Amino acid sequence: MTSETLSWTAVCAASEILPNTGVCALVEGRHVAVFRIGDSAFHAIDNIDPKSGASVLSRGLIGSLGERVVVASPLYKNHFDLATGECLEEPQHSVRAHAVRIDNNIVQVALA
Amino acid sequence: MVKPPQDLTVRPDMKIVLVGHGMVGHKFLEALHEQKTPGLDVTVLCEEPRPAYDRVHLSEFFAGKSAEDLSLVEPGFFEESGFKLRLNTRLSAIDRRKKTVTLPDGEVLAYDKLVLATGSYPFVPPLKGSDRENCFVYRTIEDLEAMTAAGKHARSGVVVGGGLLGLECAKALRDLGLETHVVEFAPRLMTVQVDDEGGRILRNKIEELGVKVHTSRSTTEITNGMTARHRMVFADGSRLEADMIVFSAGIRPRDELARTNALPVGARGGIAIDDHCRSSDHDVYAIGECAAWNDQIFGLVAPGYDMARIAAAHIGGQADARFTGADMSTKLKLMGVDVASIGDAHGKTAGSRSFRYTDEAKQIYKKIVVSPDGKKLLGAVLIGNADEYGTLLQMCLNGITLPADPEFLILPSSDGKAKPGLGPDALPDSAQICSCNNVTKGQICAAVGDGATTIGAMKTCTKAGSTCGGCVPLVTQIMKSEMAKRGMAVNNHLCEHFPYSRQELYHLIRVGQIKSFSELLDKHGKGLGCDICKPTAASIFASCWNDFVLKGELASLQDSNDYFLGNIQKDGTYSVVPRMPGGEVTPDGLIAVGQIAKKYGLYTKVTGGARVDMFGARVEQLPLIWEELIAAGFESGHAYGKALRTVKSCVGSTWCRYGVDDSVGLAVELENRYKGLRAPHKIKFGVSGCTRECAEAQGKDVGIIATERGWNLYVCGNGGMKPRHAELIAADLSKADLIRLIDRFLMFYVKTADRLQRTSTWRENLEGGLDYLKQVLIGDSLGISAELEAQMQHVVDTYQCEWKAAVTNPETRKRFRTFVNSTEADKRIVFVEERGQVRPARAEERLEETEGQPA
């Protein structure tokens, strides 16, 4: 799928997300966690933590493990790769990663 | 009765009767249980009303430990082993021919092996008046209870006997608040272990502590006193008056069972035993202080434990288990004074030579005795400072060749050069490091291989250092050296982003005045940071600078609880806990809490810390709830933070007929002083208004108990997963002194602990233990007391209610939202009702599983 065929949803202004934190957005009925790394890098993955079923991943702490940029679930501290949604400790609990772009300082998300 | 698994091919049950359930008796049972010999039928006769307890630490009973704390029996031991314990049971007769014992009620028990572990009794000199009321001996918990009761109506006390136990006993009397005297027949204290010069220094030290020492005094009579209950009359005509008298003039073996059953005894008493701990009747064993091996009686616990292990092994079929004598070296702390004696302390070996060092200013005395050729260490005496004990003991026991100038072993180093110490490498694997639990260097090294890499884990795994604690420094040294050797290079790095321990990071932040994570990462770390180092750094920033935790970049370091200032629950909702200092709350406050909980549909529960917890709040509700709580006069309870939680209290003297001081008042004051303090882990306090201890203060990180003379401070207790009783660090403090000491304690913990390390674990891993803590906090041995107090004062002065800051700051407040692009609530949060309140729905109770995550 190319970016032209994706369906983009505007979520919020980039400035609404404090650097190195996340927010949760409702995109086509889906809970999506959108993270801002430093000033200009953005990632989006599902917000629902498969292990607990709670909609919380956007509230996790962001960090790096080796070369991977990850978020730690605030409930059970398992880590998710922000680029792929892969759960590092328990791959069966991986989530979907979504496309995200900045257009005119607006964060846009497209479901994968 | 649960029996151990039995192998049907072995002999039928072997019946063992153990007489005496003291420290040695119980060690015998443990050894028997550990070796898993099948088919044992074991009965234990114990004349005391309670199972085995730690007599070595008996004096701690006066420092607040209970009989239960001193118990040596692991919960479930008798159920699991199937051994039968009969308390309050003496033996009335033995029939060695029939191999039976008879109990006072006439019951007859048959035995295959009889083990006597009857211990000893305190010797009371046969003098007129020694049986007067308020004359005691110091041996059992019942003796101590009687002394405590008498101490309440006494002003002064005398201990007869200036030996090791006598001085312990003097400490007990002093702890009871009595004017304390020690009377000794010999010209010096601790005649057996210490020489004249050492005895003189020891005496000075002990007199400095307010105990009056009277040597070369032979008591002839005790009569009525003029100024106190008793008058002691001495052979030289002098007199001493006191309200209570305790005899601690040595022990005598309880060998009467041998004497009445025609078993030989040693020259100085004691049931004569061979190398296998058997009496002349090979089915009767004797172990511990009631036994005499080569006419020697061993009044220490370590040789008794050895005998217990050997008897158990021998009975279990290990024919070559032999007792080969014992090293009588000792190291202890008497009223805070180090006293150690090794081997031939008096230099009795022909041709031996000695080296002595005395420092009269610091009251330190050290002596070593070396062989005629100067190559081997034969003995040593250390008073006032026993730092070299571990090294000297190992040199002596292992026959290690001494350096050319052995005097440097005890001389202080003048130029900071290391002493010719003894690296762990110099010791053979067989070297016994912990004599109480018979742990060798080899076993410690093996435990490292099994993953024991902290002193706490080492104690659990090998028991090394868990009895008297004297060997802990050496055990630590060996452990670290072994870890280094295995390439386990003592890595205490916080995480992959910072090659530092938390303590080092704290230092870098404090000294470098670092106030942001980006600066910290720039200067000392790499990568983006992670969920380990970010909250740790945030906590250190808060401890040091105490800025609002959600200010600017700091917000991105907080984990979810600190970011939303609530405790996240399994469904992603949060709980709300307003502070109720000391557990005190007005009716109006309680009504307000109730109304708010009702309005927002929250589940309410009273917590273990005596306040109200409200559950089920969604993030967008939190600021609304808190606005109302703040309006009703409440502040954040910091239940979400690694911070001061609660100060639990009993009602104290205000209402309680037993209370001796205002525990609620103090609890409120302390909670208000330390609220908001961020620490490596949560901190709980308790304040009790009397020794009944209704606030369970001794199970808290900081516990305070009112006494008639002030406040007793206990530290490093814990409930929860690994309960630990807090230890008394200072007694009878004024409120000002108490607060100063708590300031120092908390700040020292904040400064030095690992991340997520409660005070109890921190204390278990603190090299030097409680004594070290006292030296730092009370003696100011590191010279940091003023600094610690100032740092705490800064935290106190800069306190602000985090919730007030959060709801009044629009930037912060707007982050409390479920969706950045919608005002909808999270429909995945579903409650059902239970017992009249809400609770999160379980998976099978939810209607729409795909809410928020459509396929």
PDB file of N, CA, C and O in Angstrom, chain B residues 401-448:
ATOM      1  N   THR B 401      51.526 -18.208  56.824  1.00  0.00           N
ATOM      2  CA  THR B 401      52.804 -17.605  57.192  1.00  0.00           C
ATOM      3  C   THR B 401      52.660 -16.090  57.323  1.00  0.00           C
ATOM      4  O   THR B 401      52.083 -15.430  56.458  1.00  0.00           O
ATOM      5  N   LEU B 402      53.190 -15.559  58.424  1.00  0.00           N
ATOM      6  CA  LEU B 402      53.037 -14.132  58.695  1.00  0.00           C
ATOM      7  C   LEU B 402      54.011 -13.311  57.861  1.00  0.00           C
ATOM      8  O   LEU B 402      55.077 -13.791  57.482  1.00  0.00           O
ATOM      9  N   PRO B 403      53.670 -12.045  57.611  1.00  0.00           N
ATOM     10  CA  PRO B 403      54.642 -11.167  56.951  1.00  0.00           C
ATOM     11  C   PRO B 403      55.854 -10.936  57.858  1.00  0.00           C
ATOM     12  O   PRO B 403      55.797 -11.224  59.059  1.00  0.00           O
ATOM     13  N   ALA B 404      56.925 -10.403  57.291  1.00  0.00           N
ATOM     14  CA  ALA B 404      58.170 -10.240  58.043  1.00  0.00           C
ATOM     15  C   ALA B 404      57.989  -9.351  59.279  1.00  0.00           C
ATOM     16  O   ALA B 404      58.592  -9.595  60.319  1.00  0.00           O
ATOM     17  N   ASP B 405      57.178  -8.328  59.171  1.00  0.00           N
ATOM     18  CA  ASP B 405      56.940  -7.461  60.332  1.00  0.00           C
ATOM     19  C   ASP B 405      55.503  -7.594  60.798  1.00  0.00           C
ATOM     20  O   ASP B 405      54.646  -6.773  60.475  1.00  0.00           O
ATOM     21  N   PRO B 406      55.222  -8.625  61.566  1.00  0.00           N
ATOM     22  CA  PRO B 406      53.817  -8.910  61.897  1.00  0.00           C
ATOM     23  C   PRO B 406      53.156  -7.778  62.684  1.00  0.00           C
ATOM     24  O   PRO B 406      51.935  -7.677  62.699  1.00  0.00           O
ATOM     25  N   GLU B 407      53.964  -6.897  63.325  1.00  0.00           N
ATOM     26  CA  GLU B 407      53.341  -5.829  64.116  1.00  0.00           C
ATOM     27  C   GLU B 407      52.446  -4.932  63.258  1.00  0.00           C
ATOM     28  O   GLU B 407      51.488  -4.337  63.737  1.00  0.00           O
ATOM     29  N   PHE B 408      52.777  -4.861  61.950  1.00  0.00           N
ATOM     30  CA  PHE B 408      51.967  -3.993  61.103  1.00  0.00           C
ATOM     31  C   PHE B 408      50.532  -4.505  60.941  1.00  0.00           C
ATOM     32  O   PHE B 408      49.656  -3.776  60.497  1.00  0.00           O
ATOM     33  N   LEU B 409      50.336  -5.762  61.327  1.00  0.00           N
ATOM     34  CA  LEU B 409      48.979  -6.304  61.262  1.00  0.00           C
ATOM     35  C   LEU B 409      48.029  -5.558  62.186  1.00  0.00           C
ATOM     36  O   LEU B 409      46.822  -5.486  61.949  1.00  0.00           O
ATOM     37  N   ILE B 410      48.574  -5.013  63.289  1.00  0.00           N
ATOM     38  CA  ILE B 410      47.675  -4.336  64.235  1.00  0.00           C
ATOM     39  C   ILE B 410      47.960  -2.842  64.364  1.00  0.00           C
ATOM     40  O   ILE B 410      47.215  -2.122  65.016  1.00  0.00           O
ATOM     41  N   LEU B 411      49.044  -2.362  63.740  1.00  0.00           N
ATOM     42  CA  LEU B 411      49.323  -0.930  63.819  1.00  0.00           C
ATOM     43  C   LEU B 411      48.433  -0.179  62.835  1.00  0.00           C
ATOM     44  O   LEU B 411      48.160  -0.676  61.751  1.00  0.00           O
ATOM     45  N   PRO B 412      47.983   1.022  63.221  1.00  0.00           N
ATOM     46  CA  PRO B 412      47.222   1.796  62.248  1.00  0.00           C
ATOM     47  C   PRO B 412      48.153   2.225  61.118  1.00  0.00           C
ATOM     48  O   PRO B 412      49.322   2.506  61.364  1.00  0.00           O
ATOM     49  N   SER B 413      47.665   2.257  59.901  1.00  0.00           N
ATOM     50  CA  SER B 413      48.547   2.640  58.804  1.00  0.00           C
ATOM     51  C   SER B 413      48.653   4.154  58.784  1.00  0.00           C
ATOM     52  O   SER B 413      47.659   4.865  58.853  1.00  0.00           O
ATOM     53  N   SER B 414      49.897   4.650  58.744  1.00  0.00           N
ATOM     54  CA  SER B 414      50.103   6.091  58.892  1.00  0.00           C
ATOM     55  C   SER B 414      49.965   6.811  57.563  1.00  0.00           C
ATOM     56  O   SER B 414      49.573   7.958  57.501  1.00  0.00           O
ATOM     57  N   ASP B 415      50.272   6.126  56.482  1.00  0.00           N
ATOM     58  CA  ASP B 415      50.316   6.822  55.196  1.00  0.00           C
ATOM     59  C   ASP B 415      49.238   6.342  54.239  1.00  0.00           C
ATOM     60  O   ASP B 415      49.360   6.457  53.039  1.00  0.00           O
ATOM     61  N   GLY B 416      48.170   5.805  54.815  1.00  0.00           N
ATOM     62  CA  GLY B 416      47.072   5.373  53.957  1.00  0.00           C
ATOM     63  C   GLY B 416      47.366   4.094  53.196  1.00  0.00           C
ATOM     64  O   GLY B 416      46.539   3.607  52.458  1.00  0.00           O
ATOM     65  N   LYS B 417      48.581   3.546  53.391  1.00  0.00           N
ATOM     66  CA  LYS B 417      48.905   2.298  52.692  1.00  0.00           C
ATOM     67  C   LYS B 417      48.076   1.166  53.267  1.00  0.00           C
ATOM     68  O   LYS B 417      47.797   1.127  54.461  1.00  0.00           O
ATOM     69  N   ALA B 418      47.691   0.234  52.420  1.00  0.00           N
ATOM     70  CA  ALA B 418      46.896  -0.884  52.903  1.00  0.00           C
ATOM     71  C   ALA B 418      47.734  -1.724  53.855  1.00  0.00           C
ATOM     72  O   ALA B 418      48.948  -1.832  53.721  1.00  0.00           O
ATOM     73  N   LYS B 419      47.088  -2.287  54.834  1.00  0.00           N
ATOM     74  CA  LYS B 419      47.781  -3.162  55.767  1.00  0.00           C
ATOM     75  C   LYS B 419      48.169  -4.444  55.053  1.00  0.00           C
ATOM     76  O   LYS B 419      47.553  -4.794  54.057  1.00  0.00           O
ATOM     77  N   PRO B 420      49.162  -5.143  55.604  1.00  0.00           N
ATOM     78  CA  PRO B 420      49.480  -6.436  54.975  1.00  0.00           C
ATOM     79  C   PRO B 420      48.323  -7.380  55.241  1.00  0.00           C
ATOM     80  O   PRO B 420      48.443  -8.335  55.986  1.00  0.00           O
ATOM     81  N   GLY B 421      47.179  -7.055  54.692  1.00  0.00           N
ATOM     82  CA  GLY B 421      45.957  -7.817  54.940  1.00  0.00           C
ATOM     83  C   GLY B 421      46.033  -9.174  54.290  1.00  0.00           C
ATOM     84  O   GLY B 421      47.072  -9.605  53.797  1.00  0.00           O
ATOM     85  N   LEU B 422      44.924  -9.826  54.291  1.00  0.00           N
ATOM     86  CA  LEU B 422      44.900 -11.185  53.808  1.00  0.00           C
ATOM     87  C   LEU B 422      43.830 -11.214  52.742  1.00  0.00           C
ATOM     88  O   LEU B 422      42.662 -11.179  53.041  1.00  0.00           O
ATOM     89  N   GLY B 423      44.241 -11.205  51.491  1.00  0.00           N
ATOM     90  CA  GLY B 423      43.241 -11.294  50.427  1.00  0.00           C
ATOM     91  C   GLY B 423      42.529 -12.613  50.556  1.00  0.00           C
ATOM     92  O   GLY B 423      43.091 -13.570  51.084  1.00  0.00           O
ATOM     93  N   PRO B 424      41.302 -12.671  50.094  1.00  0.00           N
ATOM     94  CA  PRO B 424      40.566 -13.930  50.150  1.00  0.00           C
ATOM     95  C   PRO B 424      41.326 -15.050  49.451  1.00  0.00           C
ATOM     96  O   PRO B 424      41.188 -16.215  49.799  1.00  0.00           O
ATOM     97  N   ASP B 425      42.179 -14.663  48.477  1.00  0.00           N
ATOM     98  CA  ASP B 425      42.917 -15.683  47.732  1.00  0.00           C
ATOM     99  C   ASP B 425      43.873 -16.480  48.604  1.00  0.00           C
ATOM    100  O   ASP B 425      44.224 -17.610  48.290  1.00  0.00           O
ATOM    101  N   ALA B 426      44.329 -15.856  49.702  1.00  0.00           N
ATOM    102  CA  ALA B 426      45.295 -16.551  50.557  1.00  0.00           C
ATOM    103  C   ALA B 426      44.657 -17.698  51.326  1.00  0.00           C
ATOM    104  O   ALA B 426      45.344 -18.550  51.859  1.00  0.00           O
ATOM    105  N   LEU B 427      43.339 -17.704  51.382  1.00  0.00           N
ATOM    106  CA  LEU B 427      42.666 -18.733  52.186  1.00  0.00           C
ATOM    107  C   LEU B 427      42.426 -19.998  51.382  1.00  0.00           C
ATOM    108  O   LEU B 427      42.054 -19.935  50.215  1.00  0.00           O
ATOM    109  N   PRO B 428      42.622 -21.155  52.027  1.00  0.00           N
ATOM    110  CA  PRO B 428      42.269 -22.401  51.342  1.00  0.00           C
ATOM    111  C   PRO B 428      40.750 -22.530  51.245  1.00  0.00           C
ATOM    112  O   PRO B 428      40.033 -21.907  52.034  1.00  0.00           O
ATOM    113  N   ASP B 429      40.252 -23.312  50.287  1.00  0.00           N
ATOM    114  CA  ASP B 429      38.809 -23.493  50.146  1.00  0.00           C
ATOM    115  C   ASP B 429      38.172 -24.058  51.406  1.00  0.00           C
ATOM    116  O   ASP B 429      37.016 -23.830  51.687  1.00  0.00           O
ATOM    117  N   SER B 430      38.985 -24.815  52.157  1.00  0.00           N
ATOM    118  CA  SER B 430      38.425 -25.461  53.335  1.00  0.00           C
ATOM    119  C   SER B 430      38.333 -24.515  54.529  1.00  0.00           C
ATOM    120  O   SER B 430      37.807 -24.886  55.572  1.00  0.00           O
ATOM    121  N   ALA B 431      38.869 -23.295  54.405  1.00  0.00           N
ATOM    122  CA  ALA B 431      38.864 -22.378  55.546  1.00  0.00           C
ATOM    123  C   ALA B 431      37.435 -22.114  55.997  1.00  0.00           C
ATOM    124  O   ALA B 431      36.570 -21.764  55.206  1.00  0.00           O
ATOM    125  N   GLN B 432      37.197 -22.294  57.299  1.00  0.00           N
ATOM    126  CA  GLN B 432      35.861 -22.049  57.828  1.00  0.00           C
ATOM    127  C   GLN B 432      35.702 -20.547  58.045  1.00  0.00           C
ATOM    128  O   GLN B 432      36.423 -19.941  58.830  1.00  0.00           O
ATOM    129  N   ILE B 433      34.769 -19.955  57.330  1.00  0.00           N
ATOM    130  CA  ILE B 433      34.584 -18.503  57.414  1.00  0.00           C
ATOM    131  C   ILE B 433      33.527 -18.161  58.455  1.00  0.00           C
ATOM    132  O   ILE B 433      33.707 -17.289  59.282  1.00  0.00           O
ATOM    133  N   CYS B 434      32.408 -18.879  58.419  1.00  0.00           N
ATOM    134  CA  CYS B 434      31.352 -18.651  59.406  1.00  0.00           C
ATOM    135  C   CYS B 434      31.360 -19.832  60.359  1.00  0.00           C
ATOM    136  O   CYS B 434      31.011 -20.938  59.976  1.00  0.00           O
ATOM    137  N   SER B 435      31.822 -19.590  61.591  1.00  0.00           N
ATOM    138  CA  SER B 435      31.938 -20.723  62.514  1.00  0.00           C
ATOM    139  C   SER B 435      30.584 -21.073  63.119  1.00  0.00           C
ATOM    140  O   SER B 435      30.353 -22.200  63.512  1.00  0.00           O
ATOM    141  N   CYS B 436      29.678 -20.112  63.203  1.00  0.00           N
ATOM    142  CA  CYS B 436      28.355 -20.424  63.777  1.00  0.00           C
ATOM    143  C   CYS B 436      27.636 -21.460  62.927  1.00  0.00           C
ATOM    144  O   CYS B 436      26.959 -22.331  63.435  1.00  0.00           O
ATOM    145  N   ASN B 437      27.757 -21.318  61.604  1.00  0.00           N
ATOM    146  CA  ASN B 437      27.003 -22.197  60.717  1.00  0.00           C
ATOM    147  C   ASN B 437      27.900 -23.097  59.874  1.00  0.00           C
ATOM    148  O   ASN B 437      27.435 -23.702  58.916  1.00  0.00           O
ATOM    149  N   ASN B 438      29.177 -23.147  60.260  1.00  0.00           N
ATOM    150  CA  ASN B 438      30.119 -24.028  59.603  1.00  0.00           C
ATOM    151  C   ASN B 438      30.106 -23.867  58.085  1.00  0.00           C
ATOM    152  O   ASN B 438      29.848 -24.810  57.351  1.00  0.00           O
ATOM    153  N   VAL B 439      30.351 -22.656  57.627  1.00  0.00           N
ATOM    154  CA  VAL B 439      30.379 -22.404  56.193  1.00  0.00           C
ATOM    155  C   VAL B 439      31.825 -22.113  55.786  1.00  0.00           C
ATOM    156  O   VAL B 439      32.493 -21.275  56.392  1.00  0.00           O
ATOM    157  N   THR B 440      32.295 -22.821  54.761  1.00  0.00           N
ATOM    158  CA  THR B 440      33.674 -22.646  54.327  1.00  0.00           C
ATOM    159  C   THR B 440      33.752 -21.661  53.171  1.00  0.00           C
ATOM    160  O   THR B 440      32.752 -21.320  52.550  1.00  0.00           O
ATOM    161  N   LYS B 441      34.994 -21.251  52.889  1.00  0.00           N
ATOM    162  CA  LYS B 441      35.207 -20.365  51.750  1.00  0.00           C
ATOM    163  C   LYS B 441      34.707 -21.037  50.469  1.00  0.00           C
ATOM    164  O   LYS B 441      34.066 -20.399  49.634  1.00  0.00           O
ATOM    165  N   GLY B 442      34.957 -22.339  50.343  1.00  0.00           N
ATOM    166  CA  GLY B 442      34.541 -23.075  49.149  1.00  0.00           C
ATOM    167  C   GLY B 442      33.029 -23.000  48.939  1.00  0.00           C
ATOM    168  O   GLY B 442      32.546 -22.818  47.824  1.00  0.00           O
ATOM    169  N   GLN B 443      32.276 -23.107  50.044  1.00  0.00           N
ATOM    170  CA  GLN B 443      30.815 -23.065  49.926  1.00  0.00           C
ATOM    171  C   GLN B 443      30.332 -21.678  49.510  1.00  0.00           C
ATOM    172  O   GLN B 443      29.368 -21.544  48.762  1.00  0.00           O
ATOM    173  N   ILE B 444      31.023 -20.644  50.013  1.00  0.00           N
ATOM    174  CA  ILE B 444      30.637 -19.282  49.641  1.00  0.00           C
ATOM    175  C   ILE B 444      30.875 -19.066  48.142  1.00  0.00           C
ATOM    176  O   ILE B 444      30.032 -18.524  47.436  1.00  0.00           O
ATOM    177  N   CYS B 445      32.021 -19.555  47.680  1.00  0.00           N
ATOM    178  CA  CYS B 445      32.342 -19.408  46.252  1.00  0.00           C
ATOM    179  C   CYS B 445      31.324 -20.166  45.396  1.00  0.00           C
ATOM    180  O   CYS B 445      30.874 -19.672  44.360  1.00  0.00           O
ATOM    181  N   ALA B 446      30.942 -21.367  45.873  1.00  0.00           N
ATOM    182  CA  ALA B 446      29.973 -22.162  45.109  1.00  0.00           C
ATOM    183  C   ALA B 446      28.624 -21.441  45.058  1.00  0.00           C
ATOM    184  O   ALA B 446      27.944 -21.453  44.034  1.00  0.00           O
ATOM    185  N   ALA B 447      28.257 -20.798  46.168  1.00  0.00           N
ATOM    186  CA  ALA B 447      26.976 -20.083  46.216  1.00  0.00           C
ATOM    187  C   ALA B 447      26.973 -18.929  45.218  1.00  0.00           C
ATOM    188  O   ALA B 447      25.942 -18.626  44.612  1.00  0.00           O
ATOM    189  N   VAL B 448      28.124 -18.292  45.036  1.00  0.00           N
ATOM    190  CA  VAL B 448      28.220 -17.227  44.035  1.00  0.00           C
ATOM    191  C   VAL B 448      27.887 -17.816  42.664  1.00  0.00           C
ATOM    192  O   VAL B 448      27.123 -17.239  41.892  1.00  0.00           O
TER     193      VAL B 448
END
